[in-house]
PDB file of C-alpha atoms in Angstrom:
ATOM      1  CA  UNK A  65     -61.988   0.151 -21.367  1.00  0.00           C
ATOM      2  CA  UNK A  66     -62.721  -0.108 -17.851  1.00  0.00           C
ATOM      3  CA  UNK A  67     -59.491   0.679 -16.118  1.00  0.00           C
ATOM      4  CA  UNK A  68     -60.166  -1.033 -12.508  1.00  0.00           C
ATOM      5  CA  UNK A  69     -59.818   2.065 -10.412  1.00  0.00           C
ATOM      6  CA  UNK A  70     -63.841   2.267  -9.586  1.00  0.00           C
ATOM      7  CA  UNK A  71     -64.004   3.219  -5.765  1.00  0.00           C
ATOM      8  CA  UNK A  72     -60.032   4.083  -5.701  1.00  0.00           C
ATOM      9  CA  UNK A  73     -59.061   6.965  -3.453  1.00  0.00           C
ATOM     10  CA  UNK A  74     -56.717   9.242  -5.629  1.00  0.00           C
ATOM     11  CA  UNK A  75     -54.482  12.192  -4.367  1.00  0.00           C
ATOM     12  CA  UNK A  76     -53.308  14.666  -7.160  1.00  0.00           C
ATOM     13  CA  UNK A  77     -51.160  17.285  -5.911  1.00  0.00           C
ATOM     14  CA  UNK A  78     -51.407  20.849  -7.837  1.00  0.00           C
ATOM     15  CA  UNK A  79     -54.600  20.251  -9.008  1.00  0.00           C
ATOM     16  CA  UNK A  80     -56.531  23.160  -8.816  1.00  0.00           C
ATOM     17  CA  UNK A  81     -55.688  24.112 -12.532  1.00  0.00           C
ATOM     18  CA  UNK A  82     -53.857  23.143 -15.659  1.00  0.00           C
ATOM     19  CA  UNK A  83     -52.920  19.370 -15.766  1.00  0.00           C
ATOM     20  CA  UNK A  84     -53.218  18.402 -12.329  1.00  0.00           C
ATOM     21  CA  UNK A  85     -56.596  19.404 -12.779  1.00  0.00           C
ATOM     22  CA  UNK A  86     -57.457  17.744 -15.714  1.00  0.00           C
ATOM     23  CA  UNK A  87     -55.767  14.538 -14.271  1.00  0.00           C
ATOM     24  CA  UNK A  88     -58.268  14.413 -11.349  1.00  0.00           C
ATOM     25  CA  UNK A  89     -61.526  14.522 -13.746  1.00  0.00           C
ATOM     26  CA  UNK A  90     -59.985  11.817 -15.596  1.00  0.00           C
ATOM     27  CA  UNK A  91     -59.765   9.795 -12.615  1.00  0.00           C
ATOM     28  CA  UNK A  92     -63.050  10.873 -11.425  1.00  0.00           C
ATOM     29  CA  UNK A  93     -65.014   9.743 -14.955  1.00  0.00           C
ATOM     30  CA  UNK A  94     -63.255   6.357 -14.044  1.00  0.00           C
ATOM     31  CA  UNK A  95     -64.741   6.060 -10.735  1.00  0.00           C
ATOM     32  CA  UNK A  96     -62.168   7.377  -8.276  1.00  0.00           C
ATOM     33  CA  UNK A  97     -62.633   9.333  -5.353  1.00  0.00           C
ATOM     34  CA  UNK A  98     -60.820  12.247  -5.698  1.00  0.00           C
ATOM     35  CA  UNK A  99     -58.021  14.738  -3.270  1.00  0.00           C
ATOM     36  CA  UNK A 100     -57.840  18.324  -5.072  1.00  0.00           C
ATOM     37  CA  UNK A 101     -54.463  19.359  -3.369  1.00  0.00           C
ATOM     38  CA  UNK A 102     -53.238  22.891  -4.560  1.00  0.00           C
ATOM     39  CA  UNK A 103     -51.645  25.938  -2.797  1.00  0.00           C
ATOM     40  CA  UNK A 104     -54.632  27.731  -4.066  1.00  0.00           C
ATOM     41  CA  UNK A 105     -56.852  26.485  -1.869  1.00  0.00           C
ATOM     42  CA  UNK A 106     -60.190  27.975  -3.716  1.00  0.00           C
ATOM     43  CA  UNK A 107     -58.717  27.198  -7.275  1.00  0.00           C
ATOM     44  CA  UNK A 108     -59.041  23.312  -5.599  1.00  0.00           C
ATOM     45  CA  UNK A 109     -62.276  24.054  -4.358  1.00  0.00           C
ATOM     46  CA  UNK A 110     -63.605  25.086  -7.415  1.00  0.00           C
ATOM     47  CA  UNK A 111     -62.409  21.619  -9.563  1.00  0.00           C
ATOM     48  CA  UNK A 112     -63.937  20.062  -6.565  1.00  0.00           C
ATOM     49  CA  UNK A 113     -67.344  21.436  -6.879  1.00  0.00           C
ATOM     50  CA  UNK A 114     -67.124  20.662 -10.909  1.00  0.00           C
ATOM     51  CA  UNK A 115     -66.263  16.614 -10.203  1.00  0.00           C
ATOM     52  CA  UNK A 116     -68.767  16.730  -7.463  1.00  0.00           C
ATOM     53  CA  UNK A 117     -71.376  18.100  -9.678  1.00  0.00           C
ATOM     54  CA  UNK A 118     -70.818  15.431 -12.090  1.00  0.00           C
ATOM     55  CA  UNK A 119     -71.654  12.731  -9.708  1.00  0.00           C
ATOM     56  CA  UNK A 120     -68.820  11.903  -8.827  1.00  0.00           C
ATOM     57  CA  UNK A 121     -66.861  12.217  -5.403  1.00  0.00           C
ATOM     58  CA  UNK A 122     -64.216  14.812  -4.511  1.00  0.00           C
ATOM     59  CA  UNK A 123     -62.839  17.094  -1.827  1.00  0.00           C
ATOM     60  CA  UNK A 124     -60.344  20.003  -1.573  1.00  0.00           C
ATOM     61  CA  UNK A 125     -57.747  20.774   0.360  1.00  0.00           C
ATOM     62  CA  UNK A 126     -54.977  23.193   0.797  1.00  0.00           C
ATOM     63  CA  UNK A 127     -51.261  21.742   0.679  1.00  0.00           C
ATOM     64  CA  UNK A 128     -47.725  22.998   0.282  1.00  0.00           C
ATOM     65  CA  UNK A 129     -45.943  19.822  -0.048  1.00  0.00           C
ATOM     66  CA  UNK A 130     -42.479  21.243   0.532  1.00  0.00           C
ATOM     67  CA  UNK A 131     -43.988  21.195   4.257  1.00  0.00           C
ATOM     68  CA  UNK A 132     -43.948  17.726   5.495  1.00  0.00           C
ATOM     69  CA  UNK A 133     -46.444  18.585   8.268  1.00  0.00           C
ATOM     70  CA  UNK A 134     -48.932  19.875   5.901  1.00  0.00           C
ATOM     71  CA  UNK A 135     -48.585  16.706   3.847  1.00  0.00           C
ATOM     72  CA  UNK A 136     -49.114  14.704   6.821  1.00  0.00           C
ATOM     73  CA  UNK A 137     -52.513  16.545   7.618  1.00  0.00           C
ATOM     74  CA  UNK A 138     -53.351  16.357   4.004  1.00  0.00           C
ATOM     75  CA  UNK A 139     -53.241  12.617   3.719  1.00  0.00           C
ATOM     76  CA  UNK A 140     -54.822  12.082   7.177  1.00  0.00           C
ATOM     77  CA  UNK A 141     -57.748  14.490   5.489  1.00  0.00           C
ATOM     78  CA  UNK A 142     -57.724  11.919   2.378  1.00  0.00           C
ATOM     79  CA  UNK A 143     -58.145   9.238   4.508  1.00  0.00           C
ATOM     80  CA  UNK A 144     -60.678  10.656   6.705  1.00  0.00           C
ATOM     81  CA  UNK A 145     -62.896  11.715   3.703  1.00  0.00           C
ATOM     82  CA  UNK A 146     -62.410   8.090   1.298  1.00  0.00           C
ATOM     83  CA  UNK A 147     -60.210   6.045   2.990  1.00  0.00           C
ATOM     84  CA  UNK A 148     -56.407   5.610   2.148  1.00  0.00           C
ATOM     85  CA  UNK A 149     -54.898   6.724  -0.370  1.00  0.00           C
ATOM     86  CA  UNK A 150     -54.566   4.288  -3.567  1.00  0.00           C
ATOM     87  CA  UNK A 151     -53.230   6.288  -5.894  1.00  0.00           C
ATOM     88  CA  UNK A 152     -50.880   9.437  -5.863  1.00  0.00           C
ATOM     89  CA  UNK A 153     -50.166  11.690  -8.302  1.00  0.00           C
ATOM     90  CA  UNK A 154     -46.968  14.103  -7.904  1.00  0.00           C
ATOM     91  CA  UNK A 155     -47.703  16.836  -9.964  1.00  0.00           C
ATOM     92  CA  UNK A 156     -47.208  19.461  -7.777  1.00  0.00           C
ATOM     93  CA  UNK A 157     -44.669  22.157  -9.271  1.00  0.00           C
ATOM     94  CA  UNK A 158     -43.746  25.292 -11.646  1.00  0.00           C
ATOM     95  CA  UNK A 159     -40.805  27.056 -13.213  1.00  0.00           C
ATOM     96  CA  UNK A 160     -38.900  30.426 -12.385  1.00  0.00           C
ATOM     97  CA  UNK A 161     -37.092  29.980 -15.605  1.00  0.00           C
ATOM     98  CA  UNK A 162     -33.762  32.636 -15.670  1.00  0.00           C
ATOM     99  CA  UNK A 163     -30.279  31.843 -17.301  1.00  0.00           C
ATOM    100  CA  UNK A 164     -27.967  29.962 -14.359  1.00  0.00           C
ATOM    101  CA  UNK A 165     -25.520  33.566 -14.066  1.00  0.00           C
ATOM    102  CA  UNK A 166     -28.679  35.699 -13.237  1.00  0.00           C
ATOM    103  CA  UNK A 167     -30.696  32.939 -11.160  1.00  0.00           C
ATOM    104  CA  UNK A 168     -30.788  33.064  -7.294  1.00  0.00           C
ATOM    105  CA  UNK A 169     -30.645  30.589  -4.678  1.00  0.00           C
ATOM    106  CA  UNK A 170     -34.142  30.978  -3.800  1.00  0.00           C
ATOM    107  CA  UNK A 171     -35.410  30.388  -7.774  1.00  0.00           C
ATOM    108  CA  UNK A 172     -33.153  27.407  -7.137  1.00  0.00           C
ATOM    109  CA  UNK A 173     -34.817  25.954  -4.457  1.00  0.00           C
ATOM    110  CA  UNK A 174     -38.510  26.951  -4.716  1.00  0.00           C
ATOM    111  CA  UNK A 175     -38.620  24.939  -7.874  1.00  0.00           C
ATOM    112  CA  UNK A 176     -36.395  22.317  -6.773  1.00  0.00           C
ATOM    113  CA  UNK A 177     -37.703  21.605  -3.296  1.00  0.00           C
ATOM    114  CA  UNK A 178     -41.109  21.782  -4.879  1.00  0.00           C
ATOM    115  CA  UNK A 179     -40.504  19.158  -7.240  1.00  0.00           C
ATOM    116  CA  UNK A 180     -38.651  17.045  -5.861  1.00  0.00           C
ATOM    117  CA  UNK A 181     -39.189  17.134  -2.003  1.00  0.00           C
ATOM    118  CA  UNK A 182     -42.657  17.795  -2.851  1.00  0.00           C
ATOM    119  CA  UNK A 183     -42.395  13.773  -4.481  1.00  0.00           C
ATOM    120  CA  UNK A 184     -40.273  12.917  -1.327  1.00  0.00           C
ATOM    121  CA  UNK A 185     -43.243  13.928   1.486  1.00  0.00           C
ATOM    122  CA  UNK A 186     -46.033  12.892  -0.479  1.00  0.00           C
ATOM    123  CA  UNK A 187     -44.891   9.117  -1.324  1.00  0.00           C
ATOM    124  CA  UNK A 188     -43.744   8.620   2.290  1.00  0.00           C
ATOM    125  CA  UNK A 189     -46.894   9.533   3.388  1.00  0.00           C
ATOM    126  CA  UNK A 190     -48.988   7.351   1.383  1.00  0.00           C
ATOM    127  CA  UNK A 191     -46.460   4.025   0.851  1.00  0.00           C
ATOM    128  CA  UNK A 192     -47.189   2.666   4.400  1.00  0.00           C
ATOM    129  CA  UNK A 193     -50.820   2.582   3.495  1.00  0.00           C
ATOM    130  CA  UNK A 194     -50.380   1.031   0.138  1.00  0.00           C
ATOM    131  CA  UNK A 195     -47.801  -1.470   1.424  1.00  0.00           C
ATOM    132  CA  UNK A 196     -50.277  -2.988   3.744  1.00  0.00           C
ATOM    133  CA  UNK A 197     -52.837  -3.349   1.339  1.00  0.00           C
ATOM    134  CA  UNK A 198     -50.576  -4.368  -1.056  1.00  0.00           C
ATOM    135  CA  UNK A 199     -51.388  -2.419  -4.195  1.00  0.00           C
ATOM    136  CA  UNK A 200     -51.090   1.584  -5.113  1.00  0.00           C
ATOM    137  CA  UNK A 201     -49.529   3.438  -7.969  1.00  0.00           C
ATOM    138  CA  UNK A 202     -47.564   6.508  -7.899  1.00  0.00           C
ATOM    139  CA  UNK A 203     -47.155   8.762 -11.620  1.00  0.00           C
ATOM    140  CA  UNK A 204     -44.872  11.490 -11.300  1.00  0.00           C
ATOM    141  CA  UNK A 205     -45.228  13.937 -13.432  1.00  0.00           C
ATOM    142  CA  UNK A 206     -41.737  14.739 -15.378  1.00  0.00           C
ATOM    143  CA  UNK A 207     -40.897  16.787 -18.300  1.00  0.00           C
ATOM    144  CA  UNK A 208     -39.813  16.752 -21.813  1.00  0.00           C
ATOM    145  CA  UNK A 209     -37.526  19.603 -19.859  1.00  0.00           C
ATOM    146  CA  UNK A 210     -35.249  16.332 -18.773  1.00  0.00           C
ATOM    147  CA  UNK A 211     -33.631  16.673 -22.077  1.00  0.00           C
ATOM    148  CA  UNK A 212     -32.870  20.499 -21.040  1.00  0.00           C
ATOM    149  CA  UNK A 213     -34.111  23.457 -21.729  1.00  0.00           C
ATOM    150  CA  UNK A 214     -31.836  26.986 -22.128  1.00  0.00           C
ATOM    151  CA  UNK A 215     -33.181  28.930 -19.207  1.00  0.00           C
ATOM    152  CA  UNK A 216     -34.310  26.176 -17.188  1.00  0.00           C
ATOM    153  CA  UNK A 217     -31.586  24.263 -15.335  1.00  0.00           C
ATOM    154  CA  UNK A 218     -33.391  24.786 -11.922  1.00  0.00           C
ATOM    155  CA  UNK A 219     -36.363  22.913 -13.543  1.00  0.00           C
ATOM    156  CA  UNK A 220     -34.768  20.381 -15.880  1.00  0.00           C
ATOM    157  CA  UNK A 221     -32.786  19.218 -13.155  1.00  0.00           C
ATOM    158  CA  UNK A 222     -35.497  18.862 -10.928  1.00  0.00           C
ATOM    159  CA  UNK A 223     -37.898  17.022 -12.940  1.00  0.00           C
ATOM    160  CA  UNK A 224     -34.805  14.164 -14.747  1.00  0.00           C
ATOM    161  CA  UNK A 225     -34.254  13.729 -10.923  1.00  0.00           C
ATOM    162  CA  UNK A 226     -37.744  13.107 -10.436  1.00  0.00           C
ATOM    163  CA  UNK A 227     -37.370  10.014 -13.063  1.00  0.00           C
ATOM    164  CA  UNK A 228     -34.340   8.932 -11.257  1.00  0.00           C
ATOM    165  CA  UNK A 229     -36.468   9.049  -7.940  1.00  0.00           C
ATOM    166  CA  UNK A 230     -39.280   7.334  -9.892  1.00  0.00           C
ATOM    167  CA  UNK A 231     -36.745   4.464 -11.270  1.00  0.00           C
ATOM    168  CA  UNK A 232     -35.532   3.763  -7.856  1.00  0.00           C
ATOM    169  CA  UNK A 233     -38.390   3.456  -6.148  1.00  0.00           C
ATOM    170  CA  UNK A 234     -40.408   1.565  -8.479  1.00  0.00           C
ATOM    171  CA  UNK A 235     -37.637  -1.027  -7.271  1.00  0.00           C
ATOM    172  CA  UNK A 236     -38.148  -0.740  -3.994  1.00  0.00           C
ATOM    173  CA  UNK A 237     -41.934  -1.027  -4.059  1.00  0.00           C
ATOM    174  CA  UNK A 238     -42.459  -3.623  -6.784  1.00  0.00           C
ATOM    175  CA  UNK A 239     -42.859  -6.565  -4.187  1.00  0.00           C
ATOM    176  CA  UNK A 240     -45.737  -4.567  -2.691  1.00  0.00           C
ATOM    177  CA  UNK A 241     -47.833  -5.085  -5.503  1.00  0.00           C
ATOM    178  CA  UNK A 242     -46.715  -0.801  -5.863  1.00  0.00           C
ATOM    179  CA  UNK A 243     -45.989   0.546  -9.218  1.00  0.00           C
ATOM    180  CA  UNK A 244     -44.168   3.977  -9.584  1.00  0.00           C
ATOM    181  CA  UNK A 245     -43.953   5.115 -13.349  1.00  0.00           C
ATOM    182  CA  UNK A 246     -43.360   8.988 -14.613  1.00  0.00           C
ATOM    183  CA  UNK A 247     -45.252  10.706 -17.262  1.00  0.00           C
ATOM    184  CA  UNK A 248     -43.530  13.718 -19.492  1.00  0.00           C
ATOM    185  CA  UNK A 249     -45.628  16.078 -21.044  1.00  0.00           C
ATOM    186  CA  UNK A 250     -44.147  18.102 -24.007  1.00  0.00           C
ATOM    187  CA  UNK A 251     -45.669  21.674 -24.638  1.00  0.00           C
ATOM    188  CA  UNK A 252     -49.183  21.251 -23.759  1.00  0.00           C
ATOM    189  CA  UNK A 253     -51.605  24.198 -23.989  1.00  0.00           C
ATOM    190  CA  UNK A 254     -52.801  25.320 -20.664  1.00  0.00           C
ATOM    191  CA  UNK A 255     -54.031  28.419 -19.143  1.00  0.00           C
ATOM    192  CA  UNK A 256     -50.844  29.145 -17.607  1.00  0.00           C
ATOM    193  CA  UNK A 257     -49.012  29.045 -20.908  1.00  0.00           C
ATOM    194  CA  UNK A 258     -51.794  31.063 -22.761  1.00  0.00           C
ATOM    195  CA  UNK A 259     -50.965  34.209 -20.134  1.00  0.00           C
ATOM    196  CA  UNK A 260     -47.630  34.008 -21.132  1.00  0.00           C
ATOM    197  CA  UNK A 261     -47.206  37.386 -22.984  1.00  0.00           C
ATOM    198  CA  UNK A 262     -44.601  35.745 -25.515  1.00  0.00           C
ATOM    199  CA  UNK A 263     -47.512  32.655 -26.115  1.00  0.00           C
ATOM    200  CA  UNK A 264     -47.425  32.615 -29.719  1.00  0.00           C
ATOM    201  CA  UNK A 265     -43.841  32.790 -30.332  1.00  0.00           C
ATOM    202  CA  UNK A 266     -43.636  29.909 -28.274  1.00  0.00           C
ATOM    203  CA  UNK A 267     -46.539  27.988 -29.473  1.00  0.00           C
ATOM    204  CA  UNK A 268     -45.098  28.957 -33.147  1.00  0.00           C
ATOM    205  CA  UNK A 269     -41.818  27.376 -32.290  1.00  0.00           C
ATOM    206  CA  UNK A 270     -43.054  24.440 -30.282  1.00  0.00           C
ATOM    207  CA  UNK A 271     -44.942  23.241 -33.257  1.00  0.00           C
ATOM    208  CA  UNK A 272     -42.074  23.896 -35.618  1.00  0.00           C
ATOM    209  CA  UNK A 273     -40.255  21.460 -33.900  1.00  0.00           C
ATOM    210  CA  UNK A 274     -43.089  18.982 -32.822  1.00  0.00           C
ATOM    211  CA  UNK A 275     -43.545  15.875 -35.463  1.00  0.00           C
ATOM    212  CA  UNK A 276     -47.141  15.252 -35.299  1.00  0.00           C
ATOM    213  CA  UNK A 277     -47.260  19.248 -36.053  1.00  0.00           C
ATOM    214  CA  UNK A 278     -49.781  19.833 -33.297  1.00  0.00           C
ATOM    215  CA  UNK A 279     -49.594  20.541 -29.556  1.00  0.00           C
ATOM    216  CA  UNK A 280     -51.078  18.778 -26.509  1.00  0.00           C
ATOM    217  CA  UNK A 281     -53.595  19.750 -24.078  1.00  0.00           C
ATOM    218  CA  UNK A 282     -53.945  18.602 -20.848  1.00  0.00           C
ATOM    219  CA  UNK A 283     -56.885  15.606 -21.616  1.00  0.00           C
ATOM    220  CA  UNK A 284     -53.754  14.287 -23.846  1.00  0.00           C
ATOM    221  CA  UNK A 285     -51.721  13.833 -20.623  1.00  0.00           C
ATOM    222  CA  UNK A 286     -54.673  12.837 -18.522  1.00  0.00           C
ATOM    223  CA  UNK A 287     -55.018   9.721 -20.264  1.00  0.00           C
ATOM    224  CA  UNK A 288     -52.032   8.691 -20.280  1.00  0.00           C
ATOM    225  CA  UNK A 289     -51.694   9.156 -16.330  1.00  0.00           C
ATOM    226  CA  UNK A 290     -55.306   7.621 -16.036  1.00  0.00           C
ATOM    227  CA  UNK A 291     -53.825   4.197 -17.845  1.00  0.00           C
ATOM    228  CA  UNK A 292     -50.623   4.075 -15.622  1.00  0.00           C
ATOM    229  CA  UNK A 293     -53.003   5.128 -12.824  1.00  0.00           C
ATOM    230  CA  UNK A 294     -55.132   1.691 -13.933  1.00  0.00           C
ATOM    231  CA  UNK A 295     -55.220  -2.541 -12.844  1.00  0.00           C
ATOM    232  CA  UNK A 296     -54.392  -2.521 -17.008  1.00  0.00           C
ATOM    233  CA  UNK A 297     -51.203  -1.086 -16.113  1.00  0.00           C
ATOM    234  CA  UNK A 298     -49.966  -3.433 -13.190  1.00  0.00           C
ATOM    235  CA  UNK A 299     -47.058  -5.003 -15.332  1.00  0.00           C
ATOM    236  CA  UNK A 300     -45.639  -1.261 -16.313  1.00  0.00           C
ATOM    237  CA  UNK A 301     -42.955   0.204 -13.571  1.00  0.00           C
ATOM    238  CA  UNK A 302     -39.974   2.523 -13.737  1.00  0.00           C
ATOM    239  CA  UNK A 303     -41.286   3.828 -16.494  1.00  0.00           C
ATOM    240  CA  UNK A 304     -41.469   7.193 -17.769  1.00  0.00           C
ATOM    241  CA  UNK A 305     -44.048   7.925 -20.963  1.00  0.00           C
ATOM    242  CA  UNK A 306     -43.075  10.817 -23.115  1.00  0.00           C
ATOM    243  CA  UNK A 307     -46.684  12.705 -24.225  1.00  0.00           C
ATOM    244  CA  UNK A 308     -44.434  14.715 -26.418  1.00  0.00           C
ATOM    245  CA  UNK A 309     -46.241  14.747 -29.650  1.00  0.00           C
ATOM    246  CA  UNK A 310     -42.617  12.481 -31.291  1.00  0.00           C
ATOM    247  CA  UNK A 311     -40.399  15.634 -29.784  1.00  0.00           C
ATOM    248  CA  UNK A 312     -37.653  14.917 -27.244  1.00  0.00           C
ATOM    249  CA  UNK A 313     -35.012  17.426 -28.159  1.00  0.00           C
ATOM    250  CA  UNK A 314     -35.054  21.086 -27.373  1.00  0.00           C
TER     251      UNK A 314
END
């Protein structure tokens, strides 16, 4: 299925491992120039030098999106390398996961302000553009986490607020010819997860309690951000797809 995004300019933000990266080859194999945005700016160089090697077109750059600055000179880079930005994906983020009595103000708002202001810069700074031209899509990246998570109220609030932000806007942009839809990933097997020294209780309990009785990996939620990403998606906004495998509860 050819999905219409062929000579696209697409920014993913926290791409330089895990989903984020995955989500940028996906684009890539469907014809999109690429941004590799990460924190770790040689962890984005290195996906960059992959999609580049496959023929197609990417560049890396170094980004904290909680700094509005640094998002501006990100986007500016984007549009420099490719042209303006078409596509954005928000997928910048991570968890400090502690019960709310032992969690600090600054586990609060790293994961927070990364999340969700992280969303805030990086649409702002790529809506004018798309307005104009009068097409883009935004896919935030949520969380099965929106249905909450013991341990996690820093990040389950921040990623159901990032469907609320996702909701609203997608009403605000819709005369644009913009659509802004979320994508949820339940437990998905990455890197990050494997390190995790209590992995296999996890994974054990995850599929317990997953219908399909397997787990994700990030191609799973590549796809779907590639469709929602796509011309075949143009009548879909405000939506957020659960990848969850059929699991919703905790």
């Amino acid at each position: 299925m050819d999905l219409g995004i062929s000579g696209k300019t697409a920014l993913v933000t926290g791409s330089g491992r895990g989903i984020g990266a995955e989500v940028a080859r996906a684009l890539a194999r469907e014809g999109a120039h690429v941004v590799i945005s990460d924190i770790d700016l040689a962890a984005a160089e290195q996906v960059a030098a992959e999609i580049e090697a496959s023929g197609a077109r990417a560049i890396a750059t170094r980004c904290d999106v909680c700094d509005r600055d640094a998002v501006t000179r990100m986007v500016a880079q984007a549009s420099e390398a490719f042209g303006a930005v078409d596509i954005l994906v928000n997928n910048a983020g991570f968890n400090k996961d502690r019960y709310l009595t032992k969690m600090d103000e600054t586990e609060w708002d790293a994961v927070i302000d990364t999340i969700l202001k992280g969303a805030f810069h990086c649409s702002r700074a790529v809506l004018g553009g798309m307005m104009a031209r009068k097409w883009g899509r935004i896919v935030n990246i949520a969380s099965r986490s929106v249905f909450g998570n013991p341990g996690q109220t820093n990040y389950s609030a921040a990623k159901l607020g990032l469907v609320g932000f996702t909701r609203a806007l997608s009403l605000e942009q819709a005369k644009f010819g913009i659509t802004v839809n979320a994508v949820a990933p339940g437990f998905v097997e990455t890197e990050l997860m494997r390190a995790n020294p209590t992995y296999e209780t996890l994974r054990e309990n995850a599929v317990a309690r997953t219908p399909v009785g397997f787990l994700g990996v990030p191609d799973d939620i590549a796809s779907a951000v590639a469709f929602m990403a796509s011309e075949r998606a143009r009548y879909i906004s405000g939506v957020t797809l659960y990848v969850t495998g059929g699991r919703f509860s905790s």
